[in-house]
XYZ file of N, CA and C in Angstrom:
564
model
N -4.113 19.215 102.706
C -3.530 17.929 103.016
C -2.913 17.346 101.746
N -1.636 16.989 101.779
C -0.957 16.428 100.617
C -1.246 14.951 100.449
N -0.796 14.447 99.318
C -0.948 13.014 99.053
C 0.002 12.242 99.962
N -0.385 11.011 100.319
C 0.527 10.212 101.132
C 1.804 9.902 100.352
N 2.891 9.724 101.092
C 4.168 9.401 100.461
C 4.035 8.087 99.682
N 4.603 8.088 98.508
C 4.547 6.896 97.657
C 5.444 5.811 98.237
N 4.925 4.602 98.313
C 5.687 3.454 98.788
C 6.331 2.769 97.586
N 7.629 2.614 97.647
C 8.329 1.943 96.568
C 8.233 0.430 96.767
N 8.008 -0.271 95.673
C 7.911 -1.729 95.714
C 9.266 -2.315 96.096
N 9.219 -3.454 96.743
C 10.427 -4.156 97.179
C 10.507 -5.517 96.501
N 11.647 -6.147 96.644
C 11.813 -7.495 96.097
C 10.837 -8.460 96.774
N 10.562 -8.241 98.029
C 9.595 -9.081 98.739
C 8.206 -8.959 98.103
N 7.829 -7.750 97.673
C 6.562 -7.563 96.952
C 6.565 -8.389 95.667
N 7.666 -8.351 94.966
C 7.785 -9.091 93.717
C 7.639 -10.591 93.950
N 8.221 -11.087 95.027
C 8.157 -12.522 95.323
C 6.750 -13.000 95.678
N 5.862 -12.073 96.045
C 4.484 -12.433 96.391
C 3.586 -12.597 95.161
N 4.078 -12.208 93.995
C 3.285 -12.296 92.768
C 3.192 -13.772 92.354
N 1.996 -14.251 91.993
C 1.845 -15.661 91.598
C 2.757 -16.027 90.428
N 3.161 -17.289 90.381
C 4.090 -17.779 89.358
C 3.569 -17.628 87.933
N 2.262 -17.571 87.757
C 1.723 -17.474 86.399
C 1.768 -16.035 85.860
N 2.361 -15.123 86.619
C 2.498 -13.725 86.210
C 3.987 -13.380 86.092
N 4.279 -12.381 85.280
C 5.625 -11.814 85.217
C 5.596 -10.551 86.065
N 6.568 -10.413 86.946
C 6.620 -9.254 87.840
C 7.932 -8.513 87.636
N 7.830 -7.188 87.562
C 8.991 -6.330 87.420
C 8.808 -5.133 88.350
N 9.898 -4.495 88.703
C 9.833 -3.237 89.443
C 10.465 -2.184 88.551
N 9.630 -1.229 88.131
C 10.048 -0.200 87.192
C 9.774 1.152 87.837
N 10.839 1.924 88.022
C 10.711 3.237 88.667
C 10.016 3.123 90.019
N 10.302 2.058 90.752
C 9.737 1.864 92.085
C 8.348 1.263 92.110
N 7.752 1.033 90.950
C 6.387 0.506 90.856
C 6.416 -0.988 90.523
N 5.644 -1.775 91.249
C 5.484 -3.190 90.927
C 4.568 -3.288 89.717
N 5.083 -3.850 88.637
C 4.331 -3.991 87.392
C 4.181 -5.480 87.119
N 2.953 -5.936 86.975
C 2.714 -7.352 86.698
C 2.014 -7.492 85.357
N 2.250 -8.616 84.723
C 1.580 -8.919 83.458
C 1.420 -10.428 83.354
N 0.417 -10.860 82.601
C 0.236 -12.297 82.422
C 1.369 -12.879 81.587
N 1.564 -14.171 81.675
C 2.550 -14.841 80.830
C 2.190 -14.543 79.382
N 3.156 -14.494 78.494
C 2.890 -14.148 77.099
C 1.999 -15.178 76.398
N 1.294 -14.697 75.383
C 0.475 -15.567 74.550
C 1.332 -16.362 73.575
N 0.679 -17.224 72.819
C 1.377 -18.149 71.918
C 2.209 -17.430 70.859
N 1.660 -16.396 70.229
C 2.386 -15.686 69.166
C 3.666 -15.048 69.720
N 3.558 -14.449 70.888
C 4.687 -13.824 71.573
C 5.732 -14.887 71.936
N 5.269 -15.973 72.544
C 6.170 -17.047 72.977
C 6.883 -17.690 71.793
N 6.151 -17.913 70.699
C 6.773 -18.497 69.509
C 7.883 -17.582 69.001
N 7.590 -16.291 68.846
C 8.607 -15.362 68.338
C 9.841 -15.364 69.233
N 9.652 -15.250 70.532
C 10.780 -15.222 71.460
C 11.587 -16.515 71.388
N 10.904 -17.645 71.363
C 11.591 -18.944 71.312
C 12.393 -19.102 70.030
N 11.802 -18.726 68.897
C 12.493 -18.889 67.615
C 13.664 -17.916 67.505
N 13.501 -16.700 67.992
C 14.610 -15.735 67.968
C 15.791 -16.287 68.759
N 15.523 -16.759 69.977
C 16.589 -17.331 70.795
C 17.254 -18.517 70.114
N 16.450 -19.418 69.543
C 16.999 -20.587 68.854
C 17.812 -20.173 67.634
N 17.307 -19.184 66.867
C 18.051 -18.699 65.701
C 19.419 -18.162 66.110
N 19.434 -17.326 67.143
C 20.702 -16.724 67.547
C 21.666 -17.764 68.084
N 21.189 -18.622 68.956
C 22.074 -19.660 69.500
C 22.526 -20.588 68.381
N 21.617 -20.918 67.451
C 21.977 -21.778 66.325
C 23.045 -21.158 65.440
N 22.928 -19.870 65.178
C 23.909 -19.179 64.345
C 25.209 -18.908 65.090
N 25.088 -18.536 66.352
C 26.283 -18.186 67.113
C 27.017 -19.415 67.604
N 26.281 -20.531 67.732
C 26.890 -21.785 68.131
C 27.219 -21.840 69.604
N 27.637 -22.980 70.009
C 28.090 -23.228 71.381
C 29.411 -23.966 71.292
N 30.312 -23.586 72.151
C 31.601 -24.268 72.196
C 31.487 -25.583 72.938
N 32.575 -26.332 73.044
C 32.567 -27.609 73.768
C 32.062 -27.437 75.194
N 31.174 -28.301 75.605
C 30.649 -28.256 76.968
C 29.747 -27.061 77.219
N 29.228 -26.436 76.155
C 28.338 -25.288 76.337
C 29.057 -24.064 76.876
N 30.313 -23.884 76.498
C 31.112 -22.799 77.074
C 30.918 -21.461 76.399
N 29.955 -21.344 75.530
C 29.667 -20.032 74.960
C 29.650 -20.040 73.462
N 29.139 -18.980 72.908
C 28.989 -18.878 71.473
C 30.315 -18.707 70.759
N 30.329 -19.156 69.514
C 31.528 -19.041 68.692
C 31.932 -17.577 68.541
N 30.957 -16.678 68.553
C 31.272 -15.264 68.430
C 31.314 -14.589 69.786
N 31.238 -15.363 70.851
C 31.444 -14.806 72.175
C 30.229 -14.233 72.858
N 29.065 -14.835 72.700
C 27.829 -14.347 73.325
C 27.157 -15.424 74.147
N 26.549 -15.009 75.257
C 25.587 -15.816 76.002
C 24.212 -15.229 75.718
N 23.273 -16.031 75.247
C 21.907 -15.592 74.970
C 20.998 -16.338 75.941
N 20.221 -15.591 76.753
C 19.372 -16.210 77.774
C 17.919 -15.758 77.634
N 17.001 -16.688 77.903
C 15.567 -16.417 77.914
C 15.147 -15.836 79.254
N 14.393 -14.766 79.212
C 13.759 -14.153 80.373
C 14.646 -14.065 81.621
N 15.852 -13.515 81.486
C 16.676 -13.357 82.689
C 16.113 -12.246 83.571
N 16.210 -12.417 84.861
C 15.803 -11.362 85.789
C 17.006 -10.448 85.977
N 16.827 -9.173 85.629
C 17.905 -8.193 85.707
C 17.648 -7.245 86.863
N 18.620 -7.105 87.747
C 18.561 -6.127 88.827
C 19.496 -4.995 88.424
N 18.909 -3.930 87.894
C 19.664 -2.798 87.371
C 19.348 -1.581 88.227
N 20.206 -1.289 89.175
C 19.941 -0.213 90.118
C 18.695 -0.544 90.907
N 17.734 0.369 90.920
C 16.492 0.145 91.674
C 15.460 -0.624 90.857
N 15.781 -0.929 89.609
C 14.833 -1.587 88.708
C 15.071 -3.094 88.657
N 13.990 -3.827 88.554
C 14.053 -5.272 88.320
C 13.253 -5.524 87.054
N 13.953 -5.929 86.001
C 13.345 -6.097 84.690
C 13.514 -7.528 84.204
N 12.557 -7.965 83.381
C 12.612 -9.306 82.794
C 12.386 -9.172 81.286
N 13.461 -8.941 80.526
C 13.296 -8.891 79.071
C 13.021 -10.293 78.532
N 12.504 -10.371 77.320
C 12.246 -11.678 76.728
C 13.547 -12.433 76.461
N 14.544 -11.725 75.992
C 15.863 -12.304 75.738
C 16.916 -11.259 76.096
N 18.084 -11.730 76.478
C 19.205 -10.828 76.728
C 20.489 -11.553 76.368
N 21.487 -10.778 75.991
C 22.767 -11.360 75.626
C 23.919 -10.593 76.239
N 24.908 -11.347 76.684
C 26.129 -10.780 77.246
C 27.301 -11.229 76.394
N 28.220 -10.315 76.114
C 29.463 -10.698 75.458
C 30.285 -11.499 76.468
N 30.896 -12.566 75.990
C 31.703 -13.413 76.882
C 32.879 -12.673 77.477
N 33.374 -11.655 76.801
C 34.499 -10.900 77.362
C 34.082 -10.160 78.629
N 32.772 -9.842 78.759
C 32.265 -9.183 79.972
C 31.731 -10.186 80.984
N 31.222 -11.306 80.520
C 30.696 -12.348 81.404
C 31.215 -13.691 80.886
N 32.436 -14.065 81.311
C 33.069 -15.279 80.773
C 32.260 -16.556 81.013
N 31.545 -16.626 82.137
C 30.713 -17.777 82.453
C 29.364 -17.269 82.931
N 28.333 -18.083 82.714
C 27.022 -17.729 83.251
C 27.052 -18.096 84.733
N 26.891 -17.097 85.603
C 26.948 -17.395 87.036
C 25.705 -18.161 87.490
N 25.864 -18.945 88.541
C 24.750 -19.707 89.114
C 24.032 -18.798 90.111
N 23.177 -17.914 89.581
C 22.487 -16.919 90.396
C 21.006 -16.882 90.009
N 20.195 -16.336 90.897
C 18.761 -16.195 90.619
C 18.486 -14.987 89.735
N 19.392 -14.000 89.755
C 19.216 -12.792 88.954
C 20.581 -12.232 88.607
N 20.586 -11.351 87.620
C 21.824 -10.768 87.117
C 21.916 -9.297 87.505
N 23.071 -8.887 88.013
C 23.303 -7.478 88.321
C 24.192 -6.826 87.259
N 24.826 -7.626 86.434
C 25.614 -7.120 85.314
C 24.656 -6.879 84.149
N 24.557 -5.628 83.715
C 23.669 -5.301 82.601
C 24.104 -6.058 81.353
N 23.152 -6.586 80.592
C 23.521 -7.266 79.348
C 24.002 -6.261 78.298
N 24.582 -6.792 77.227
C 25.021 -5.954 76.114
C 23.899 -5.757 75.093
N 22.953 -6.694 75.065
C 21.850 -6.686 74.099
C 20.594 -7.175 74.804
N 19.466 -6.541 74.482
C 18.173 -6.946 75.026
C 17.175 -7.019 73.881
N 16.293 -8.014 73.955
C 15.201 -8.147 72.991
C 13.888 -8.162 73.756
N 13.005 -7.235 73.410
C 11.655 -7.204 73.962
C 10.681 -7.578 72.850
N 9.902 -8.618 73.078
C 8.841 -9.007 72.158
C 7.578 -8.363 72.712
N 7.019 -7.415 71.959
C 5.914 -6.622 72.486
C 4.565 -7.245 72.148
N 3.633 -6.979 73.034
C 2.231 -7.333 72.831
C 1.452 -6.030 72.978
N 0.179 -6.026 72.603
C -0.579 -4.774 72.780
C -0.522 -4.256 74.219
N -0.507 -5.160 75.187
C -0.485 -4.740 76.590
C 0.886 -4.209 77.029
N 1.966 -4.790 76.506
C 3.309 -4.433 76.986
C 4.017 -3.392 76.134
N 3.479 -3.061 74.981
C 4.193 -2.232 74.019
C 4.651 -0.894 74.596
N 3.762 -0.170 75.244
C 4.139 1.150 75.770
C 5.218 1.018 76.842
N 5.072 0.069 77.747
C 6.055 -0.126 78.818
C 7.424 -0.468 78.219
N 7.447 -1.400 77.252
C 8.708 -1.821 76.644
C 9.345 -0.699 75.827
N 8.535 0.050 75.090
C 9.043 1.070 74.166
C 9.387 2.395 74.845
N 8.883 2.605 76.063
C 9.126 3.891 76.712
C 9.896 3.696 78.024
N 9.252 3.182 79.042
C 9.891 3.138 80.363
C 11.097 2.206 80.392
N 10.929 0.978 79.906
C 12.053 0.046 79.949
C 13.173 0.483 79.008
N 12.804 1.026 77.869
C 13.808 1.486 76.900
C 14.705 2.561 77.515
N 14.109 3.502 78.262
C 14.908 4.547 78.928
C 15.867 3.931 79.948
N 15.375 2.964 80.714
C 16.224 2.309 81.720
C 17.372 1.577 81.039
N 17.086 0.852 79.980
C 18.136 0.119 79.267
C 19.232 1.069 78.786
N 18.864 2.233 78.291
C 19.872 3.206 77.844
C 20.698 3.706 79.021
N 20.028 4.076 80.107
C 20.743 4.589 81.297
C 21.695 3.552 81.873
N 21.344 2.277 81.760
C 22.174 1.216 82.329
C 23.285 0.763 81.393
N 23.399 1.395 80.225
C 24.526 1.133 79.341
C 24.376 -0.062 78.417
N 23.165 -0.562 78.234
C 22.956 -1.682 77.321
C 23.172 -1.168 75.899
N 23.960 -1.887 75.121
C 24.390 -1.391 73.819
C 23.362 -1.456 72.711
N 22.525 -2.502 72.716
C 21.561 -2.688 71.645
C 20.231 -3.143 72.206
N 19.173 -2.702 71.556
C 17.815 -3.088 71.926
C 17.060 -3.480 70.668
N 16.471 -4.667 70.707
C 15.572 -5.095 69.643
C 14.153 -5.035 70.190
N 13.261 -4.450 69.403
C 11.833 -4.486 69.689
C 11.205 -5.319 68.575
N 10.620 -6.439 68.952
C 9.981 -7.341 68.000
C 8.476 -7.284 68.236
N 7.730 -7.054 67.174
C 6.271 -7.001 67.252
C 5.700 -8.133 66.409
N 5.268 -9.243 67.050
C 4.754 -10.381 66.287
C 3.459 -10.066 65.535
N 2.648 -9.138 66.049
C 1.411 -8.785 65.354
C 1.694 -8.018 64.073
N 2.614 -7.054 64.129
C 2.990 -6.281 62.946
C 4.069 -6.993 62.127
N 4.666 -8.036 62.684
C 5.751 -8.800 62.069
C 6.919 -7.877 61.707
N 7.411 -7.169 62.749
C 8.515 -6.239 62.545
C 9.611 -6.434 63.591
N 10.812 -6.058 63.198
C 11.975 -5.991 64.083
C 12.535 -4.579 63.966
N 12.619 -3.881 65.105
C 13.234 -2.556 65.167
C 14.521 -2.697 65.970
N 15.618 -2.259 65.398
C 16.935 -2.376 66.026
C 17.410 -0.986 66.427
N 17.817 -0.852 67.688
C 18.349 0.415 68.195
C 19.728 0.195 68.781
N 20.590 1.185 68.565
C 21.949 1.189 69.108
C 22.033 2.364 70.081
N 22.601 2.110 71.254
C 22.712 3.168 72.257
C 23.805 4.151 71.879
N 23.482 5.428 72.059
C 24.438 6.520 71.867
C 24.290 7.425 73.085
N 25.143 7.223 74.078
C 24.990 7.943 75.344
C 23.756 7.434 76.057
N 22.886 8.337 76.473
C 21.641 7.935 77.126
C 20.474 7.862 76.145
N 20.776 7.945 74.859
C 19.741 7.933 73.834
C 19.905 6.721 72.929
N 18.896 6.480 72.105
C 18.924 5.379 71.151
C 18.968 5.928 69.735
N 19.752 5.285 68.884
C 19.792 5.583 67.460
C 19.167 4.425 66.716
N 18.421 4.727 65.667
C 17.850 3.689 64.812
C 18.992 2.984 64.089
N 19.028 1.664 64.199
C 20.069 0.880 63.530
C 19.454 -0.082 62.518
N 18.180 0.114 62.184
C 17.549 -0.711 61.156
C 16.171 -1.180 61.550
N 15.337 -1.358 60.538
C 13.987 -1.900 60.722
C 13.762 -2.955 59.655
N 13.126 -4.029 60.052
C 12.906 -5.159 59.158
C 11.470 -5.636 59.320
N 10.942 -6.279 58.279
C 9.564 -6.734 58.346
C 9.401 -8.147 57.802
N 8.311 -8.745 58.203
C 7.742 -10.016 57.759
C 8.732 -11.041 57.226
N 9.078 -10.975 55.954
C 9.897 -12.014 55.336
C 11.308 -11.536 55.001
N 11.725 -10.413 55.582
C 13.077 -9.919 55.323
C 14.120 -10.893 55.857
N 15.277 -10.847 55.234
C 16.462 -11.477 55.782
C 17.278 -10.343 56.394
N 17.500 -10.415 57.695
C 18.110 -9.302 58.421
C 19.560 -9.593 58.781
N 20.343 -8.560 58.711
C 21.673 -8.515 59.321
C 21.562 -7.402 60.343
N 21.226 -7.782 61.558
C 20.865 -6.812 62.588
C 21.933 -6.747 63.668
N 22.354 -5.517 63.984
C 23.309 -5.316 65.071
C 22.733 -5.852 66.372
N 23.530 -6.406 67.230
C 24.979 -6.551 67.161
C 25.433 -7.848 66.495
N 24.508 -8.509 65.820
C 24.801 -9.810 65.202
C 24.844 -9.687 63.689
N 25.422 -8.612 63.179
C 25.426 -8.320 61.747
C 26.152 -9.369 60.917
N 26.980 -10.168 61.557
C 27.735 -11.175 60.805
C 26.865 -12.359 60.384
N 25.652 -12.456 60.916
C 24.776 -13.571 60.554
C 23.520 -13.050 59.862
N 22.986 -13.881 58.959
C 21.722 -13.565 58.312
C 20.609 -14.270 59.063
N 19.555 -13.515 59.362
C 18.426 -14.071 60.099
C 17.183 -13.948 59.215
N 16.529 -15.079 58.975
C 15.300 -15.103 58.179
C 14.112 -14.859 59.106
N 13.535 -13.662 59.029
C 12.442 -13.301 59.931
C 11.168 -14.102 59.696
N 10.994 -14.682 58.539
C 9.744 -15.392 58.227
C 9.434 -16.484 59.254
N 10.447 -17.105 59.802
C 10.243 -18.172 60.783
C 9.834 -17.702 62.163
N 9.850 -16.386 62.391
C 9.523 -15.856 63.717
C 8.031 -15.743 63.966
N 7.221 -15.784 62.925
C 5.811 -15.451 63.061
C 4.946 -16.703 63.022
N 3.846 -16.667 63.776
C 2.915 -17.806 63.815
C 2.184 -17.908 62.485
């Protein structure tokens, strides 16, 4: 007797997850995790503020001076996957306006995952593979416990190392190499 056929999670399954949890569908599996802790939340919030502060906003909030939209925890529907990165960015040339939608089907150009001990493997392996397959150009992995930033650039379906930074470094990290980012402010 074989194993029963695997049931793939649906969006309806995701909607049943309590609000205090983050829910994603990865490779057909419903994956839930608790809301991030303070160290994780601080890093994500400061990274977003740093980027928006450096990139600026045009009149009426029409986008960054360098042409980027940076969003906190957007829900991404990428093929059969539903992912919620900590931060994501779209070039304005690909997404001229932020649409009034519950989720995004246009893959971002840049994604930032702030890892915790619980999420590290999922972010560094399964989600990273999906991001490459979906054509996302850059991936940042931020580890608040180790106080590190790992920058990857997509090359086909693979990732190339584009730099690593630690604790108090001042980074010029792709795709935002034109700005200097002081990492010291990211850590609790």
